[in-house]
Each structure stands twice: as C-alpha cells, then as structure tokens.
Amino acid sequence: MSFELPYELVLGWRYTRAGRATRRNGFISFISGVSMLGIGLGVAALVIVLSVMNGFQKEVRDRMLSVVSHIELISADGGPLEDVNGTLQQLKSNPKVIGAAPFIAAQALLARGEDMKGVLVRGIDPALEPSVVDLSAGSMAGNQALPGIQELVPGQFGIVLGLDLARQLGLRIGDPVTLIAPNGQVTPAGVVPRLKQMQVVGVFNSGHYEYDASLAMLHVADAGKIFRLEGPTGIRLKIKDLHEARAVARELAPTLPMGMALRDWTQQNRTWFAAVQVEKRMMFIILTLIVAVAAFNLVSTLVMSVTDKRADIAILRTLGASPRSIMGVFMVQGALVGVIGTLGGMLLGLLIAFNIDVIVPALETLFRASFLPKDIYLISRMPSDPQMSDILPVVLISLILSFVATLYPSWRASKVNPAEALRYE
C-alpha cells in the first residue's frame, strides 16, 4: 500500500523551489530566499545574544560566589555577635546548610609608600572559610599556584590580597604593607587613625575583577584586634542549592536570636541581576522585531506568487480544487519558508553559541582588539550558555509569525475567479 502526500503539500513545496531556473518567476524566488535568510539571521541573532547573556550571568554569578557566600548572618547593629559557636552549631544543624564560617567585615586603607588604596577588609577563619567559598579554582596566576588564605596565622598579622589589588600597589609575597584603620585612637591632638604594619602572605584570584581589586583578607583574630572588636560580626553560610538561598534564609530567620539579620547572595547583588534581566528582556523584544520584519516579508512574496500563479489557480479550480485547498497550497509555501529559515537560523545560532569561545578570540586576533577589557568588564572572555527555555520560545515565535504572514495572501489566492484568471491566457 503506497502512501501519497496531499497535493497541497506537494504543490506548496514545488512553488517554494520554483523559479530558480526560469526568468519568469525568478525574482519571486529571490524574494522568497531573502525572506528565508532574514528569518534565519534573526533567529540566529536571538539565539546567540540570549546564550551570551545567559553565559555572562552564569559566569559572573559563579565567580561572585567564589568570594561571596550564599547567605550571610550579620548583627543588626553592626557589632560583634553573641555566642558565635552556639549559633554556628544551630545553623549547621539545618540539613540544607553544608558550611558555616565566622567573619569580620570592615573598611580600611592600604598604603605602600605614597600609594594608597581603599579596601574591604574581611577577617576570616582559614580552617572554616573553604567550607563556604571556593577560592582554590581561581588561585592561579598563569601556571603558578599562589599562596592563599591557608597562610594566615593568628598573631602574625599576615594579609592576603586580591591579585589585581596586589598589582596596583606593586606588592609581592613577603612585602610589607601598612593597614590604616578608620577607628583610630583619641589623643589631645584629635583622632589619630590606627596604623598596623602587615606582611603579604598570600594572593587570591577569584576571576571577579571587582573583588580581586578591592578585597583583603586577615585572620579573624588579627582583624578583631586591629578594629577593636571582641568577636566576629557575622557568619557566612553555604547551602546545597544556591537557587534556594532566599527560601533557606526565610526558613532560618525565625530560629535565630533577636538582633540578627539574614541576607542572601541575590539581595547583595540585586541591582546587577535586575539590570541583566531587563537587558535580556529588551534584547529579546528588539531582536524579535527583526524576525517579525523578515517574517512579514513573506506577505509580499506570497502576494507576488499568487499574482504569478493565477492561471495555475484557475486550472486547479476547474479541475475541482476547493478554495480551501488553494489556500492550503500557498500556506504551505509560506510555512515552508518560515520553517526552513527558523531551523536554519537555530542551527547556525547554536553552532556559533557553542563555539563562541573559539570564534571571539580569533576575531580579536584578526582585528587586534579586545572586546571585553578586564578593567571595564567583570570578565575578560565571551561566555555562552544556550538554554532550551530561551531557544524554544524563539523558535515558536518565529514559526507563529511566519504562519500568520501567510494568511492574507493565501486567502487572496482562494478568492481568485477562474473565469477572470483564464480570460487573457
């Protein structure tokens, strides 16, 4: 038993391919090809842009979380916490918490000769800190491993600097540096800032320029002495699933003593993540308009095709084809252009998105330019993370727009009068 395709589908496919070898309707075929190319390029641009924005967001988030904890517990008044050990045990009892470490946060100045730089100082416990953040993956400079937070020893007043901060001050491992604390000593001459000579014992490289250029780490005991604090001012937590940080914070809040506040990583960087989402949404709308323009080029293509095929339509009608079948023929023609353009654009977009880490460096070498300067952007390479949740809506919208664009010309074709069409043939 042989299976035959509906003649509407066969004719629609034939009209889509027609005209490449003849001069009569070659222009129509050219316009059809341009519409197909426009849809493909629009879809490819959408896939590439959304993949790059996803990759950028994921890369920055992962690097940010190498120095920023999932959840932070801090004192509401900014002072030291009471019963730190008891609070640590209470937090660790939650099955969703996999790490907890105390810290002291303060601001200070680092001075080396005439060079001076404002820094965020973080007092940490080197034994517990690796349980909440992972600096090991980024603690490399070139191919050389750098001494890190494990070099901090209480009482020795060592300091670990971000790689870019150390470069800006011209510091190397073993160099002395002066830490200037704002909470100084009161003297008859006024308030004198507290100065402490320290030694650089390690360097970390998180890959996040903002932190690598402004963060300095001390042992929590040394930080307490320098800033005159009796204990840690907060506790950093790491949970199993970073996407549940807000829910876990709400779950932990009622179990904590009064005077303590919780904030998760999304709250600490709310403005940045909100800006990325707005930019992603706007790029989606703008590039979708490009796809819409290309899709509605099908209207002019099909209108010209209907005009060119009036005699064919009339013959089909005299052979018994219904107006519905005629409409189906031209809907198939337009839909095929949309489907081929959409699928081609999706494949092209995915090909570029999955190989953008090779393509962009090649273009930078070719044009001798840097698309992502490290001192301006948070990352220095072009990331990409294609996600089905973005690609599927792009494909569906493109197909829907292409289908809608076929309705009017196809309806016009179904209304052709056979007698009028054949009068001058």
Short mmCIF file of C-alpha atoms in Angstrom, two decimals:
data_model
loop_
_atom_site.label_atom_id
_atom_site.label_comp_id
_atom_site.label_asym_id
_atom_site.label_seq_id
_atom_site.Cartn_x
_atom_site.Cartn_y
_atom_site.Cartn_z
CA MET A 1 0.00 0.00 0.00
CA SER A 2 1.64 3.21 -1.13
CA PHE A 3 1.30 6.46 0.79
CA GLU A 4 0.74 9.64 -1.20
CA LEU A 5 1.27 13.12 0.17
CA PRO A 6 -1.62 15.62 -0.08
CA TYR A 7 -1.32 17.54 -3.32
CA GLU A 8 -1.47 20.85 -1.38
CA LEU A 9 1.80 19.93 0.29
CA VAL A 10 3.40 18.79 -2.97
CA LEU A 11 2.38 21.94 -4.85
CA GLY A 12 3.39 24.21 -1.96
CA TRP A 13 6.86 22.63 -1.90
CA ARG A 14 7.13 22.89 -5.70
CA TYR A 15 6.19 26.58 -5.68
CA THR A 16 8.76 27.19 -2.93
CA ARG A 17 11.50 25.74 -5.14
CA ALA A 18 10.20 27.12 -8.45
CA GLY A 19 11.77 29.95 -10.36
CA ARG A 20 15.45 29.31 -9.84
CA ALA A 21 15.93 28.09 -13.39
CA THR A 22 13.48 30.33 -15.19
CA ARG A 23 13.41 34.06 -15.68
CA ARG A 24 9.64 34.33 -15.43
CA ASN A 25 9.36 33.98 -11.67
CA GLY A 26 12.98 34.00 -10.66
CA PHE A 27 12.56 37.34 -8.89
CA ILE A 28 9.78 35.87 -6.75
CA SER A 29 12.05 33.00 -5.76
CA PHE A 30 14.81 35.50 -4.96
CA ILE A 31 12.49 37.45 -2.64
CA SER A 32 11.44 34.18 -1.03
CA GLY A 33 15.10 33.32 -0.43
CA VAL A 34 15.73 36.76 1.07
CA SER A 35 12.78 36.28 3.44
CA MET A 36 14.14 32.87 4.43
CA LEU A 37 17.60 34.31 5.01
CA GLY A 38 16.18 37.21 7.05
CA ILE A 39 14.23 34.86 9.31
CA GLY A 40 17.29 32.64 9.73
CA LEU A 41 19.63 35.50 10.61
CA GLY A 42 17.09 36.98 13.03
CA VAL A 43 16.64 33.66 14.83
CA ALA A 44 20.41 33.06 14.87
CA ALA A 45 21.00 36.54 16.35
CA LEU A 46 18.41 35.89 19.06
CA VAL A 47 19.91 32.52 19.97
CA ILE A 48 23.47 33.90 20.09
CA VAL A 49 22.61 37.04 22.10
CA LEU A 50 20.47 35.20 24.66
CA SER A 51 23.12 32.46 25.01
CA VAL A 52 25.86 35.05 25.58
CA MET A 53 23.76 36.91 28.15
CA ASN A 54 23.00 33.64 29.95
CA GLY A 55 26.68 32.75 29.90
CA PHE A 56 27.66 36.19 31.14
CA GLN A 57 25.19 35.97 34.01
CA LYS A 58 26.27 32.44 34.96
CA GLU A 59 30.00 33.27 34.74
CA VAL A 60 29.70 36.40 36.87
CA ARG A 61 27.47 34.61 39.38
CA ASP A 62 29.89 31.69 39.75
CA ARG A 63 32.90 33.97 40.14
CA MET A 64 30.99 36.21 42.52
CA LEU A 65 30.11 33.22 44.69
CA SER A 66 33.78 32.29 44.93
CA VAL A 67 34.15 35.24 47.33
CA VAL A 68 30.52 35.96 48.28
CA SER A 69 28.71 33.40 50.41
CA HIS A 70 25.23 32.09 49.63
CA ILE A 71 23.80 33.56 52.85
CA GLU A 72 25.23 35.98 55.43
CA LEU A 73 24.12 36.37 59.01
CA ILE A 74 25.06 39.74 60.47
CA SER A 75 24.39 41.70 63.62
CA ALA A 76 21.65 44.28 63.16
CA ASP A 77 23.74 46.98 64.88
CA GLY A 78 26.98 46.06 63.09
CA GLY A 79 28.66 44.94 66.31
CA PRO A 80 30.09 41.52 67.24
CA LEU A 81 27.75 38.55 67.51
CA GLU A 82 26.98 36.91 70.83
CA ASP A 83 27.55 33.16 71.31
CA VAL A 84 29.14 32.62 67.90
CA ASN A 85 29.90 28.94 68.49
CA GLY A 86 26.35 28.17 69.58
CA THR A 87 24.92 30.00 66.56
CA LEU A 88 27.30 28.11 64.26
CA GLN A 89 26.13 24.75 65.62
CA GLN A 90 22.49 25.80 65.32
CA LEU A 91 22.92 26.83 61.69
CA LYS A 92 24.84 23.67 60.78
CA SER A 93 22.01 21.55 62.18
CA ASN A 94 19.87 22.55 59.20
CA PRO A 95 20.24 19.81 56.54
CA LYS A 96 20.32 22.40 53.73
CA VAL A 97 23.40 24.14 55.20
CA ILE A 98 26.68 22.47 54.22
CA GLY A 99 29.15 25.07 55.53
CA ALA A 100 29.38 27.95 58.01
CA ALA A 101 32.26 30.28 58.90
CA PRO A 102 32.53 33.43 61.07
CA PHE A 103 33.91 36.68 59.67
CA ILE A 104 34.63 40.31 60.40
CA ALA A 105 33.87 42.92 57.73
CA ALA A 106 35.38 46.41 57.79
CA GLN A 107 36.81 49.09 55.54
CA ALA A 108 40.34 50.41 55.67
CA LEU A 109 43.20 51.87 53.65
CA LEU A 110 46.27 50.03 52.41
CA ALA A 111 49.40 52.11 51.98
CA ARG A 112 52.73 51.30 50.38
CA GLY A 113 54.99 54.29 50.13
CA GLU A 114 52.99 57.07 48.51
CA ASP A 115 50.45 54.66 47.01
CA MET A 116 47.21 54.29 48.93
CA LYS A 117 44.09 52.25 48.17
CA GLY A 118 40.74 51.87 49.90
CA VAL A 119 39.93 48.20 50.57
CA LEU A 120 37.24 45.98 52.01
CA VAL A 121 38.86 44.02 54.84
CA ARG A 122 37.49 40.62 55.75
CA GLY A 123 38.64 38.78 58.83
CA ILE A 124 38.27 35.02 58.27
CA ASP A 125 39.00 31.68 59.90
CA PRO A 126 41.27 29.86 57.39
CA ALA A 127 40.10 26.48 58.68
CA LEU A 128 36.39 27.18 58.11
CA GLU A 129 36.44 29.60 55.18
CA PRO A 130 36.91 26.89 52.47
CA SER A 131 33.59 25.37 53.59
CA VAL A 132 31.65 28.46 52.43
CA VAL A 133 33.61 29.75 49.42
CA ASP A 134 35.88 28.12 46.86
CA LEU A 135 38.94 30.20 46.05
CA SER A 136 41.04 27.20 45.06
CA ALA A 137 39.72 27.18 41.49
CA GLY A 138 40.88 30.72 40.88
CA SER A 139 44.06 30.84 42.91
CA MET A 140 46.34 30.58 39.93
CA ALA A 141 48.40 33.24 38.15
CA GLY A 142 49.37 31.85 34.80
CA ASN A 143 50.52 28.31 35.57
CA GLN A 144 51.92 29.15 39.02
CA ALA A 145 49.95 28.36 42.17
CA LEU A 146 49.69 31.27 44.62
CA PRO A 147 49.82 31.00 48.43
CA GLY A 148 46.35 31.81 49.75
CA ILE A 149 44.26 32.01 52.90
CA GLN A 150 45.88 28.91 54.37
CA GLU A 151 48.94 31.09 55.10
CA LEU A 152 47.06 33.23 57.63
CA VAL A 153 48.22 32.55 61.20
CA PRO A 154 46.76 34.35 64.24
CA GLY A 155 49.15 36.82 65.85
CA GLN A 156 51.45 37.16 62.86
CA PHE A 157 49.33 39.86 61.17
CA GLY A 158 49.62 38.46 57.67
CA ILE A 159 47.37 39.68 54.89
CA VAL A 160 46.07 38.04 51.70
CA LEU A 161 45.28 40.38 48.81
CA GLY A 162 43.34 40.11 45.58
CA LEU A 163 45.64 39.63 42.61
CA ASP A 164 44.68 42.92 40.93
CA LEU A 165 44.95 44.82 44.22
CA ALA A 166 48.47 43.48 44.75
CA ARG A 167 49.42 44.51 41.20
CA GLN A 168 48.03 48.02 41.64
CA LEU A 169 50.12 48.55 44.78
CA GLY A 170 53.15 46.73 43.34
CA LEU A 171 53.14 44.14 46.13
CA ARG A 172 54.56 40.63 46.11
CA ILE A 173 54.57 37.76 48.57
CA GLY A 174 56.63 38.80 51.62
CA ASP A 175 56.38 42.58 51.04
CA PRO A 176 55.33 44.82 53.95
CA VAL A 177 52.20 46.97 53.70
CA THR A 178 50.54 49.38 56.10
CA LEU A 179 46.90 48.92 57.07
CA ILE A 180 45.18 52.12 58.22
CA ALA A 181 42.03 51.50 60.28
CA PRO A 182 39.44 54.31 60.46
CA ASN A 183 38.54 53.70 64.14
CA GLY A 184 41.65 55.39 65.46
CA GLN A 185 42.92 56.44 68.88
CA VAL A 186 41.71 59.60 70.63
CA THR A 187 44.62 61.90 71.56
CA PRO A 188 44.87 65.53 72.73
CA ALA A 189 45.55 66.40 69.08
CA GLY A 190 42.36 64.65 67.92
CA VAL A 191 41.53 61.24 66.49
CA VAL A 192 44.59 59.54 65.03
CA PRO A 193 43.97 56.60 62.64
CA ARG A 194 45.40 53.28 63.76
CA LEU A 195 48.28 52.04 61.63
CA LYS A 196 49.44 48.45 61.55
CA GLN A 197 52.41 47.12 59.62
CA MET A 198 51.48 43.83 57.93
CA GLN A 199 53.12 41.35 55.60
CA VAL A 200 51.65 39.99 52.37
CA VAL A 201 51.50 36.22 52.87
CA GLY A 202 49.18 35.23 50.04
CA VAL A 203 47.29 36.30 46.92
CA PHE A 204 43.92 35.09 45.64
CA ASN A 205 42.45 35.34 42.15
CA SER A 206 38.69 34.79 42.05
CA GLY A 207 38.40 35.91 38.43
CA HIS A 208 36.00 38.68 39.50
CA TYR A 209 37.79 42.00 38.98
CA GLU A 210 35.67 43.97 41.44
CA TYR A 211 36.71 41.73 44.34
CA ASP A 212 40.24 40.99 43.12
CA ALA A 213 40.92 44.75 43.08
CA SER A 214 39.36 45.68 46.44
CA LEU A 215 39.33 42.76 48.89
CA ALA A 216 41.95 42.00 51.56
CA MET A 217 41.73 39.08 54.00
CA LEU A 218 43.15 38.79 57.52
CA HIS A 219 42.85 36.17 60.21
CA VAL A 220 39.67 36.84 62.18
CA ALA A 221 41.67 37.15 65.45
CA ASP A 222 44.02 39.75 63.95
CA ALA A 223 41.11 41.68 62.44
CA GLY A 224 39.41 41.76 65.84
CA LYS A 225 42.50 43.32 67.43
CA ILE A 226 43.02 45.89 64.69
CA PHE A 227 39.38 47.03 64.57
CA ARG A 228 38.85 46.61 68.35
CA LEU A 229 36.11 44.05 68.05
CA GLU A 230 35.51 41.34 70.63
CA GLY A 231 34.41 38.78 68.08
CA PRO A 232 33.10 38.11 64.57
CA THR A 233 30.48 40.48 63.19
CA GLY A 234 28.80 37.85 61.00
CA ILE A 235 28.58 34.25 59.83
CA ARG A 236 28.77 33.12 56.20
CA LEU A 237 26.77 30.11 55.03
CA LYS A 238 26.93 27.77 52.06
CA ILE A 239 23.84 25.74 51.13
CA LYS A 240 23.28 22.74 48.88
CA ASP A 241 21.39 24.61 46.16
CA LEU A 242 22.32 28.25 45.64
CA HIS A 243 18.98 28.88 43.89
CA GLU A 244 17.18 28.16 47.19
CA ALA A 245 19.15 30.81 49.10
CA ARG A 246 16.17 33.10 49.61
CA ALA A 247 13.89 30.27 50.79
CA VAL A 248 16.54 28.89 53.17
CA ALA A 249 17.15 32.37 54.60
CA ARG A 250 13.43 32.73 55.34
CA GLU A 251 13.47 29.27 56.93
CA LEU A 252 16.43 30.10 59.20
CA ALA A 253 15.30 33.58 60.23
CA PRO A 254 12.72 32.52 62.92
CA THR A 255 15.25 30.22 64.63
CA LEU A 256 17.85 32.97 65.23
CA PRO A 257 18.20 35.14 68.34
CA MET A 258 16.94 38.71 68.29
CA GLY A 259 19.25 41.34 66.81
CA MET A 260 20.44 39.19 63.89
CA ALA A 261 19.63 39.67 60.20
CA LEU A 262 20.00 37.36 57.19
CA ARG A 263 20.73 38.36 53.60
CA ASP A 264 21.26 36.05 50.65
CA TRP A 265 23.50 36.50 47.61
CA THR A 266 20.63 37.70 45.41
CA GLN A 267 19.95 40.58 47.82
CA GLN A 268 23.60 41.59 47.97
CA ASN A 269 23.73 41.91 44.17
CA ARG A 270 20.06 42.66 43.46
CA THR A 271 20.71 45.71 41.27
CA TRP A 272 23.15 43.91 38.99
CA PHE A 273 20.96 40.85 38.45
CA ALA A 274 17.87 43.00 37.89
CA ALA A 275 19.75 45.04 35.27
CA VAL A 276 20.82 41.87 33.45
CA GLN A 277 17.23 40.59 33.35
CA VAL A 278 15.95 43.90 31.97
CA GLU A 279 18.67 43.97 29.30
CA LYS A 280 17.92 40.37 28.35
CA ARG A 281 14.19 41.11 28.04
CA MET A 282 14.79 44.22 25.94
CA MET A 283 17.22 42.43 23.61
CA PHE A 284 14.64 39.67 23.15
CA ILE A 285 11.97 42.21 22.16
CA ILE A 286 14.26 44.15 19.81
CA LEU A 287 15.58 41.08 18.01
CA THR A 288 12.10 39.56 17.82
CA LEU A 289 11.05 42.65 15.84
CA ILE A 290 13.82 41.85 13.36
CA VAL A 291 12.41 38.34 12.97
CA ALA A 292 8.92 39.84 12.58
CA VAL A 293 10.08 42.15 9.77
CA ALA A 294 11.67 39.21 7.95
CA ALA A 295 8.60 37.03 8.51
CA PHE A 296 6.21 39.63 7.14
CA ASN A 297 8.34 39.93 4.02
CA LEU A 298 6.57 36.68 3.22
CA VAL A 299 3.40 38.70 2.64
CA SER A 300 4.88 40.49 -0.38
CA THR A 301 6.50 37.26 -1.58
CA LEU A 302 3.25 35.33 -1.48
CA VAL A 303 1.21 38.18 -2.96
CA MET A 304 3.54 38.23 -5.98
CA SER A 305 3.45 34.44 -6.13
CA VAL A 306 -0.36 34.44 -6.13
CA THR A 307 -0.40 37.02 -8.94
CA ASP A 308 2.09 34.94 -10.94
CA LYS A 309 0.15 31.70 -10.38
CA ARG A 310 -3.34 32.99 -11.21
CA ALA A 311 -3.58 30.74 -14.28
CA ASP A 312 -2.46 27.72 -12.25
CA ILE A 313 -5.03 28.54 -9.58
CA ALA A 314 -7.76 28.82 -12.19
CA ILE A 315 -6.85 25.44 -13.73
CA LEU A 316 -6.83 23.79 -10.30
CA ARG A 317 -10.24 25.27 -9.56
CA THR A 318 -11.68 23.98 -12.86
CA LEU A 319 -10.30 20.53 -12.00
CA GLY A 320 -12.29 20.58 -8.80
CA ALA A 321 -9.90 22.06 -6.20
CA SER A 322 -11.76 23.84 -3.43
CA PRO A 323 -10.89 27.37 -2.23
CA ARG A 324 -9.70 25.74 0.99
CA SER A 325 -7.21 23.60 -0.93
CA ILE A 326 -5.91 26.61 -2.86
CA MET A 327 -5.45 28.46 0.41
CA GLY A 328 -3.61 25.43 1.78
CA VAL A 329 -1.16 25.38 -1.15
CA PHE A 330 0.06 28.91 -0.50
CA MET A 331 0.02 28.49 3.26
CA VAL A 332 2.33 25.50 2.79
CA GLN A 333 4.58 27.60 0.55
CA GLY A 334 4.90 30.38 3.13
CA ALA A 335 5.12 28.00 6.08
CA LEU A 336 7.98 26.07 4.43
CA VAL A 337 9.95 29.30 4.02
CA GLY A 338 9.39 30.07 7.72
CA VAL A 339 10.25 26.54 8.90
CA ILE A 340 13.43 26.28 6.81
CA GLY A 341 14.54 29.78 7.82
CA THR A 342 13.79 29.18 11.50
CA LEU A 343 15.50 25.79 11.71
CA GLY A 344 18.47 27.03 9.70
CA GLY A 345 18.80 30.07 11.94
CA MET A 346 18.52 27.94 15.08
CA LEU A 347 21.26 25.57 13.90
CA LEU A 348 23.50 28.48 12.89
CA GLY A 349 22.90 30.22 16.21
CA LEU A 350 23.66 27.07 18.23
CA LEU A 351 26.78 26.39 16.16
CA ILE A 352 28.13 29.86 16.93
CA ALA A 353 26.94 29.83 20.56
CA PHE A 354 28.69 26.53 21.32
CA ASN A 355 31.92 27.69 19.62
CA ILE A 356 31.96 31.34 20.67
CA ASP A 357 34.99 30.72 22.90
CA VAL A 358 36.94 29.94 19.71
CA ILE A 359 35.32 32.47 17.37
CA VAL A 360 35.72 35.59 19.54
CA PRO A 361 39.47 35.13 20.25
CA ALA A 362 40.02 34.58 16.53
CA LEU A 363 38.19 37.83 15.75
CA GLU A 364 40.15 39.68 18.46
CA THR A 365 43.39 38.42 16.92
CA LEU A 366 42.23 39.31 13.41
CA PHE A 367 41.16 42.87 14.29
CA ARG A 368 43.77 43.35 17.06
CA ALA A 369 41.09 44.47 19.50
CA SER A 370 39.80 43.43 22.91
CA PHE A 371 36.01 43.12 23.05
CA LEU A 372 35.93 42.70 26.85
CA PRO A 373 38.69 44.72 28.57
CA LYS A 374 39.25 43.27 32.03
CA ASP A 375 39.42 46.64 33.76
CA ILE A 376 35.95 47.59 32.44
CA TYR A 377 34.01 44.33 32.43
CA LEU A 378 33.78 41.75 35.20
CA ILE A 379 35.10 39.01 32.92
CA SER A 380 37.58 39.10 30.07
CA ARG A 381 36.25 36.34 27.79
CA MET A 382 32.95 35.87 25.97
CA PRO A 383 30.87 33.19 27.73
CA SER A 384 27.92 31.31 26.26
CA ASP A 385 25.21 29.19 27.86
CA PRO A 386 22.45 28.13 25.41
CA GLN A 387 19.29 27.19 27.30
CA MET A 388 16.24 25.42 25.94
CA SER A 389 13.97 27.77 27.92
CA ASP A 390 15.21 30.62 25.68
CA ILE A 391 15.61 28.79 22.37
CA LEU A 392 12.16 27.17 22.36
CA PRO A 393 10.22 30.49 22.64
CA VAL A 394 12.38 31.99 19.88
CA VAL A 395 11.59 29.10 17.52
CA LEU A 396 7.88 29.12 18.36
CA ILE A 397 7.54 32.90 17.90
CA SER A 398 9.34 32.75 14.55
CA LEU A 399 7.12 29.90 13.32
CA ILE A 400 3.94 31.64 14.52
CA LEU A 401 4.90 34.92 12.83
CA SER A 402 5.69 33.08 9.60
CA PHE A 403 2.37 31.27 9.71
CA VAL A 404 0.40 34.46 10.40
CA ALA A 405 2.15 36.18 7.46
CA THR A 406 0.77 33.52 5.07
CA LEU A 407 -2.90 34.02 5.96
CA TYR A 408 -3.79 37.09 3.90
CA PRO A 409 -2.03 36.12 0.61
CA SER A 410 -3.43 32.57 0.89
CA TRP A 411 -6.94 33.94 1.42
CA ARG A 412 -6.46 36.17 -1.63
CA ALA A 413 -5.47 33.11 -3.66
CA SER A 414 -8.61 31.24 -2.59
CA LYS A 415 -10.78 34.13 -3.90
CA VAL A 416 -9.34 34.09 -7.45
CA ASN A 417 -12.13 33.78 -10.04
CA PRO A 418 -11.19 31.06 -12.59
CA ALA A 419 -13.07 32.74 -15.46
CA GLU A 420 -11.37 36.08 -14.87
CA ALA A 421 -7.96 34.48 -14.49
CA LEU A 422 -8.22 32.49 -17.75
CA ARG A 423 -9.76 35.26 -19.86
CA TYR A 424 -6.44 36.58 -21.18
CA GLU A 425 -4.48 33.30 -21.06
#
